[in-house]
Amino acid sequence: MPPINLGLVGFGKIARDQHLPAIAANSGYRLVGIADPHSRLDGVAHHASLKAMLDATPALDAVAICTPTHLRHSQARLALEHGKHVLLEKPPGATLSEVDELSDLAERRQLTLFAAWHSRFAPGVAQARQWLAGREIRAVEIEWKEDARVWHPGQTWIWEPGGMGVFDPGINALSLATEILPRPFFLRSANLAVPSNCQTPIAADLAFSDVQETPIRAAFDFRQTGPQTWDIHVDTEAGRLSLTQGGRRLSIDGRVELEAEEREYPGLYARFAELVAGRTSDVDVAPLRHVADAFLLGRRKRVAAYVE
């Protein structure tokens, strides 16, 4: 099979740090263009917009959209209308309605739409899901705390409507929980801490449960300094499973079962190539639905202004 001619839409931090190395390491792709009004890469054709890239590159097969969330629907729609397969960086849209419309359009056009929950490709995820299958889940604790100043410098859009604030990383935790837990779960209450100069929360405490009333608690915080925390602990009748370091380490009752280097984006691009080959889609909105529920049910408390 010839390589997939791929264009990157948006060339900010996540595209440079994660997408670019994964594409370069996969012989199934050829990076043929970058669409970004402000950023470019030497040796790769530059375009000021997605439309310009589509017009200039008839051989383009697919695009990976890495722009801020509120721009993704119109860009993905334009690409699908031009017959291109689409990978959407997480979250796949600013609203559930946007993602549903894109999914319907991709199906009608027989094109691939991939909601790329990269954390699900962390090394310990598949084994964690397998170990938990069929077990009695007694309680779940999720702790996802990082420093916004380190991971999102200058990204003011994250504090505006659609930017999601602390749910930008928190949705990664939710993408893991919805992947490894054997039953669906539902939000029961949420407390959202919103800086006085922002529209989105800097911290969130969430309480979920499933149909068996299993307590599932999540704490997200963008104010963490020092060591960063990306951990999920699941108590079962057979012991405690801990998926930590964002999914890189899997432990059972403190015994390390698996620990590996991060390879989320290489796995993500391998999956996208499979989907494109079969002209099928993978669009799971469960993590985004939980975030939408938090904004719908959450009690908001104003806290100190955020200053980068």
GROMACS .gro file of C-alpha atoms in nm:
model
  308
    1MET     CA    1   0.000   0.000   0.000
    2PRO     CA    2   0.138   0.347  -0.085
    3PRO     CA    3   0.196   0.588   0.203
    4ILE     CA    4  -0.091   0.805   0.318
    5ASN     CA    5  -0.032   1.164   0.206
    6LEU     CA    6  -0.105   1.354   0.525
    7GLY     CA    7  -0.150   1.719   0.611
    8LEU     CA    8  -0.123   1.870   0.958
    9VAL     CA    9  -0.376   2.139   1.040
   10GLY     CA   10  -0.243   2.353   1.323
   11PHE     CA   11   0.125   2.333   1.407
   12GLY     CA   12   0.146   2.424   1.773
   13LYS     CA   13   0.302   2.247   2.070
   14ILE     CA   14   0.107   1.919   2.051
   15ALA     CA   15   0.168   1.886   1.676
   16ARG     CA   16   0.541   1.953   1.710
   17ASP     CA   17   0.598   1.745   2.022
   18GLN     CA   18   0.379   1.444   1.948
   19HIS     CA   19   0.228   1.426   1.599
   20LEU     CA   20   0.541   1.514   1.404
   21PRO     CA   21   0.770   1.247   1.558
   22ALA     CA   22   0.499   0.979   1.528
   23ILE     CA   23   0.443   1.059   1.161
   24ALA     CA   24   0.817   1.064   1.088
   25ALA     CA   25   0.859   0.722   1.252
   26ASN     CA   26   0.579   0.557   1.051
   27SER     CA   27   0.662   0.460   0.692
   28GLY     CA   28   0.291   0.441   0.618
   29TYR     CA   29   0.270   0.821   0.608
   30ARG     CA   30   0.416   1.100   0.400
   31LEU     CA   31   0.380   1.450   0.549
   32VAL     CA   32   0.300   1.667   0.247
   33GLY     CA   33   0.179   1.992   0.402
   34ILE     CA   34   0.117   2.202   0.709
   35ALA     CA   35  -0.173   2.447   0.736
   36ASP     CA   36  -0.111   2.713   0.997
   37PRO     CA   37  -0.117   3.092   0.955
   38HIS     CA   38   0.165   3.145   1.206
   39SER     CA   39   0.391   2.839   1.207
   40ARG     CA   40   0.581   2.636   0.950
   41LEU     CA   41   0.836   2.355   0.919
   42ASP     CA   42   1.139   2.368   0.692
   43GLY     CA   43   1.116   2.124   0.405
   44VAL     CA   44   0.737   2.083   0.421
   45ALA     CA   45   0.494   2.284   0.209
   46HIS     CA   46   0.334   2.562   0.412
   47HIS     CA   47  -0.022   2.689   0.371
   48ALA     CA   48  -0.197   2.972   0.552
   49SER     CA   49  -0.521   2.773   0.586
   50LEU     CA   50  -0.670   2.429   0.539
   51LYS     CA   51  -0.857   2.549   0.231
   52ALA     CA   52  -0.531   2.666   0.077
   53MET     CA   53  -0.373   2.327   0.146
   54LEU     CA   54  -0.669   2.141  -0.001
   55ASP     CA   55  -0.664   2.357  -0.314
   56ALA     CA   56  -0.288   2.321  -0.359
   57THR     CA   57  -0.256   1.949  -0.281
   58PRO     CA   58  -0.496   1.731  -0.484
   59ALA     CA   59  -0.302   1.417  -0.381
   60LEU     CA   60  -0.374   1.477  -0.012
   61ASP     CA   61  -0.536   1.169   0.143
   62ALA     CA   62  -0.594   1.270   0.503
   63VAL     CA   63  -0.553   1.546   0.757
   64ALA     CA   64  -0.478   1.552   1.128
   65ILE     CA   65  -0.650   1.846   1.294
   66CYS     CA   66  -0.460   1.989   1.591
   67THR     CA   67  -0.613   2.336   1.614
   68PRO     CA   68  -0.799   2.473   1.921
   69THR     CA   69  -1.126   2.291   1.983
   70HIS     CA   70  -1.363   2.561   1.863
   71LEU     CA   71  -1.208   2.551   1.513
   72ARG     CA   72  -1.221   2.175   1.458
   73HIS     CA   73  -1.578   2.127   1.338
   74SER     CA   74  -1.558   2.363   1.042
   75GLN     CA   75  -1.212   2.236   0.946
   76ALA     CA   76  -1.306   1.868   0.970
   77ARG     CA   77  -1.623   1.931   0.773
   78LEU     CA   78  -1.428   2.106   0.498
   79ALA     CA   79  -1.180   1.818   0.477
   80LEU     CA   80  -1.455   1.555   0.463
   81GLU     CA   81  -1.638   1.752   0.194
   82HIS     CA   82  -1.314   1.739  -0.008
   83GLY     CA   83  -1.297   1.361   0.029
   84LYS     CA   84  -1.021   1.349   0.291
   85HIS     CA   85  -0.995   1.119   0.591
   86VAL     CA   86  -0.978   1.304   0.924
   87LEU     CA   87  -0.797   1.249   1.252
   88LEU     CA   88  -0.922   1.477   1.529
   89GLU     CA   89  -0.690   1.557   1.819
   90LYS     CA   90  -0.876   1.524   2.148
   91PRO     CA   91  -1.134   1.639   2.226
   92PRO     CA   92  -1.296   1.576   1.888
   93GLY     CA   93  -1.515   1.886   1.907
   94ALA     CA   94  -1.637   2.172   2.120
   95THR     CA   95  -1.982   2.011   2.149
   96LEU     CA   96  -2.137   1.667   2.114
   97SER     CA   97  -2.361   1.793   1.835
   98GLU     CA   98  -2.059   1.890   1.626
   99VAL     CA   99  -1.905   1.545   1.656
  100ASP     CA  100  -2.234   1.371   1.573
  101GLU     CA  101  -2.271   1.578   1.256
  102LEU     CA  102  -1.914   1.499   1.147
  103SER     CA  103  -1.965   1.130   1.215
  104ASP     CA  104  -2.278   1.126   0.999
  105LEU     CA  105  -2.099   1.310   0.720
  106ALA     CA  106  -1.802   1.070   0.727
  107GLU     CA  107  -2.038   0.774   0.708
  108ARG     CA  108  -2.225   0.920   0.411
  109ARG     CA  109  -1.899   0.992   0.229
  110GLN     CA  110  -1.748   0.652   0.326
  111LEU     CA  111  -1.450   0.827   0.481
  112THR     CA  112  -1.262   0.772   0.804
  113LEU     CA  113  -1.323   0.995   1.105
  114PHE     CA  114  -1.102   0.914   1.404
  115ALA     CA  115  -1.159   1.066   1.747
  116ALA     CA  116  -0.802   1.021   1.866
  117TRP     CA  117  -0.804   0.959   2.241
  118HIS     CA  118  -0.427   0.927   2.261
  119SER     CA  119  -0.415   0.819   2.627
  120ARG     CA  120  -0.590   0.493   2.534
  121PHE     CA  121  -0.271   0.393   2.350
  122ALA     CA  122  -0.058   0.412   2.666
  123PRO     CA  123   0.130   0.087   2.735
  124GLY     CA  124  -0.071  -0.036   3.035
  125VAL     CA  125  -0.422   0.028   2.908
  126ALA     CA  126  -0.501  -0.294   2.719
  127GLN     CA  127  -0.373  -0.514   3.001
  128ALA     CA  128  -0.563  -0.311   3.261
  129ARG     CA  129  -0.887  -0.350   3.066
  130GLN     CA  130  -0.830  -0.724   3.031
  131TRP     CA  131  -0.754  -0.769   3.403
  132LEU     CA  132  -1.064  -0.575   3.512
  133ALA     CA  133  -1.302  -0.754   3.276
  134GLY     CA  134  -1.551  -0.960   3.477
  135ARG     CA  135  -1.411  -0.852   3.815
  136GLU     CA  136  -1.616  -0.690   4.091
  137ILE     CA  137  -1.530  -0.321   4.093
  138ARG     CA  138  -1.565  -0.180   4.445
  139ALA     CA  139  -1.428   0.173   4.411
  140VAL     CA  140  -1.234   0.391   4.168
  141GLU     CA  141  -1.010   0.689   4.245
  142ILE     CA  142  -0.883   0.914   3.967
  143GLU     CA  143  -0.624   1.183   4.033
  144TRP     CA  144  -0.512   1.397   3.738
  145LYS     CA  145  -0.313   1.700   3.850
  146GLU     CA  146  -0.063   1.902   3.649
  147ASP     CA  147   0.079   2.252   3.614
  148ALA     CA  148  -0.099   2.455   3.344
  149ARG     CA  149   0.198   2.690   3.324
  150VAL     CA  150   0.424   2.402   3.219
  151TRP     CA  151   0.192   2.219   2.980
  152HIS     CA  152  -0.014   2.502   2.832
  153PRO     CA  153   0.202   2.818   2.825
  154GLY     CA  154   0.044   3.105   2.635
  155GLN     CA  155  -0.263   2.902   2.541
  156THR     CA  156  -0.521   3.158   2.646
  157TRP     CA  157  -0.793   2.980   2.445
  158ILE     CA  158  -0.797   2.702   2.705
  159TRP     CA  159  -0.958   2.946   2.952
  160GLU     CA  160  -1.233   3.053   2.711
  161PRO     CA  161  -1.563   2.876   2.634
  162GLY     CA  162  -1.483   2.558   2.442
  163GLY     CA  163  -1.129   2.547   2.582
  164MET     CA  164  -1.241   2.329   2.876
  165GLY     CA  165  -0.978   2.448   3.126
  166VAL     CA  166  -0.866   2.161   3.351
  167PHE     CA  167  -1.083   1.923   3.152
  168ASP     CA  168  -0.836   1.950   2.865
  169PRO     CA  169  -0.604   1.710   3.051
  170GLY     CA  170  -0.886   1.569   3.263
  171ILE     CA  171  -1.058   1.429   2.957
  172ASN     CA  172  -0.752   1.206   2.911
  173ALA     CA  173  -0.830   1.046   3.248
  174LEU     CA  174  -1.192   1.003   3.145
  175SER     CA  175  -1.085   0.845   2.815
  176LEU     CA  176  -0.886   0.588   3.018
  177ALA     CA  177  -1.162   0.523   3.270
  178THR     CA  178  -1.421   0.468   2.997
  179GLU     CA  179  -1.178   0.231   2.824
  180ILE     CA  180  -1.074   0.010   3.116
  181LEU     CA  181  -1.383  -0.007   3.338
  182PRO     CA  182  -1.621  -0.289   3.243
  183ARG     CA  183  -1.945  -0.093   3.291
  184PRO     CA  184  -2.064   0.253   3.187
  185PHE     CA  185  -2.072   0.512   3.465
  186PHE     CA  186  -2.260   0.835   3.519
  187LEU     CA  187  -2.189   1.172   3.678
  188ARG     CA  188  -2.376   1.234   4.004
  189SER     CA  189  -2.222   1.565   4.117
  190ALA     CA  190  -1.939   1.805   4.035
  191ASN     CA  191  -1.766   2.101   4.197
  192LEU     CA  192  -1.584   2.332   3.958
  193ALA     CA  193  -1.331   2.596   4.069
  194VAL     CA  194  -1.328   2.878   3.813
  195PRO     CA  195  -1.068   3.161   3.829
  196SER     CA  196  -1.221   3.507   3.848
  197ASN     CA  197  -1.065   3.605   3.513
  198CYS     CA  198  -1.151   3.281   3.327
  199GLN     CA  199  -1.455   3.109   3.181
  200THR     CA  200  -1.340   2.750   3.237
  201PRO     CA  201  -1.239   2.567   3.558
  202ILE     CA  202  -0.889   2.534   3.694
  203ALA     CA  203  -0.992   2.243   3.917
  204ALA     CA  204  -1.279   1.996   3.942
  205ASP     CA  205  -1.398   1.733   4.189
  206LEU     CA  206  -1.633   1.479   4.033
  207ALA     CA  207  -1.845   1.198   4.174
  208PHE     CA  208  -1.965   0.921   3.942
  209SER     CA  209  -2.127   0.583   3.990
  210ASP     CA  210  -2.237   0.296   3.769
  211VAL     CA  211  -2.563   0.099   3.776
  212GLN     CA  212  -2.430  -0.102   4.072
  213GLU     CA  213  -2.364   0.221   4.266
  214THR     CA  214  -1.987   0.175   4.255
  215PRO     CA  215  -1.827   0.497   4.384
  216ILE     CA  216  -1.599   0.658   4.125
  217ARG     CA  217  -1.426   0.980   4.229
  218ALA     CA  218  -1.211   1.207   4.016
  219ALA     CA  219  -0.999   1.506   4.117
  220PHE     CA  220  -0.855   1.728   3.844
  221ASP     CA  221  -0.630   2.026   3.918
  222PHE     CA  222  -0.428   2.261   3.696
  223ARG     CA  223  -0.242   2.413   3.994
  224GLN     CA  224  -0.009   2.121   4.070
  225THR     CA  225   0.357   2.210   4.113
  226GLY     CA  226   0.648   1.972   4.151
  227PRO     CA  227   0.579   1.610   4.050
  228GLN     CA  228   0.276   1.574   3.823
  229THR     CA  229   0.003   1.318   3.893
  230TRP     CA  230  -0.182   1.111   3.632
  231ASP     CA  231  -0.316   0.811   3.824
  232ILE     CA  232  -0.618   0.579   3.832
  233HIS     CA  233  -0.672   0.327   4.115
  234VAL     CA  234  -0.939   0.057   4.094
  235ASP     CA  235  -1.026  -0.152   4.400
  236THR     CA  236  -1.164  -0.499   4.324
  237GLU     CA  237  -1.230  -0.824   4.509
  238ALA     CA  238  -0.899  -0.948   4.367
  239GLY     CA  239  -0.693  -0.648   4.478
  240ARG     CA  240  -0.610  -0.295   4.372
  241LEU     CA  241  -0.516  -0.216   4.014
  242SER     CA  242  -0.319   0.105   3.967
  243LEU     CA  243  -0.271   0.259   3.625
  244THR     CA  244  -0.025   0.542   3.687
  245GLN     CA  245   0.203   0.786   3.504
  246GLY     CA  246  -0.074   0.843   3.253
  247GLY     CA  247  -0.095   0.472   3.172
  248ARG     CA  248   0.276   0.398   3.144
  249ARG     CA  249   0.284   0.186   3.460
  250LEU     CA  250   0.044  -0.091   3.563
  251SER     CA  251   0.056  -0.233   3.915
  252ILE     CA  252  -0.153  -0.490   4.104
  253ASP     CA  253  -0.145  -0.448   4.482
  254GLY     CA  254   0.176  -0.248   4.450
  255ARG     CA  255   0.352  -0.508   4.231
  256VAL     CA  256   0.459  -0.359   3.898
  257GLU     CA  257   0.321  -0.569   3.614
  258LEU     CA  258   0.422  -0.343   3.327
  259GLU     CA  259   0.619  -0.024   3.283
  260ALA     CA  260   0.718   0.115   2.944
  261GLU     CA  261   0.809   0.433   2.765
  262GLU     CA  262   0.532   0.650   2.627
  263ARG     CA  263   0.428   0.546   2.276
  264GLU     CA  264   0.077   0.686   2.261
  265TYR     CA  265   0.101   0.877   1.934
  266PRO     CA  266   0.279   0.602   1.736
  267GLY     CA  267  -0.005   0.371   1.841
  268LEU     CA  268  -0.261   0.634   1.751
  269TYR     CA  269  -0.121   0.676   1.399
  270ALA     CA  270  -0.100   0.299   1.349
  271ARG     CA  271  -0.471   0.281   1.434
  272PHE     CA  272  -0.554   0.567   1.197
  273ALA     CA  273  -0.378   0.385   0.912
  274GLU     CA  274  -0.589   0.074   0.982
  275LEU     CA  275  -0.908   0.279   0.977
  276VAL     CA  276  -0.814   0.455   0.653
  277ALA     CA  277  -0.733   0.123   0.486
  278GLY     CA  278  -1.079  -0.006   0.573
  279ARG     CA  279  -1.258   0.328   0.527
  280THR     CA  280  -1.409   0.285   0.872
  281SER     CA  281  -1.443   0.529   1.161
  282ASP     CA  282  -1.374   0.525   1.535
  283VAL     CA  283  -1.567   0.801   1.709
  284ASP     CA  284  -1.632   0.742   2.078
  285VAL     CA  285  -1.779   1.049   2.249
  286ALA     CA  286  -1.807   0.900   2.600
  287PRO     CA  287  -1.520   1.108   2.748
  288LEU     CA  288  -1.659   1.429   2.597
  289ARG     CA  289  -2.007   1.343   2.720
  290HIS     CA  290  -1.878   1.320   3.077
  291VAL     CA  291  -1.720   1.664   3.043
  292ALA     CA  292  -2.045   1.806   2.905
  293ASP     CA  293  -2.230   1.653   3.201
  294ALA     CA  294  -1.985   1.818   3.441
  295PHE     CA  295  -2.053   2.160   3.290
  296LEU     CA  296  -2.427   2.086   3.306
  297LEU     CA  297  -2.440   1.957   3.665
  298GLY     CA  298  -2.139   2.128   3.820
  299ARG     CA  299  -2.156   2.381   4.103
  300ARG     CA  300  -1.919   2.669   4.026
  301LYS     CA  301  -1.705   2.845   4.281
  302ARG     CA  302  -1.500   3.154   4.193
  303VAL     CA  303  -1.136   3.132   4.297
  304ALA     CA  304  -0.826   3.351   4.261
  305ALA     CA  305  -0.745   3.486   3.915
  306TYR     CA  306  -0.512   3.277   3.700
  307VAL     CA  307  -0.188   3.456   3.610
  308GLU     CA  308   0.060   3.275   3.394
   0.00000   0.00000   0.00000
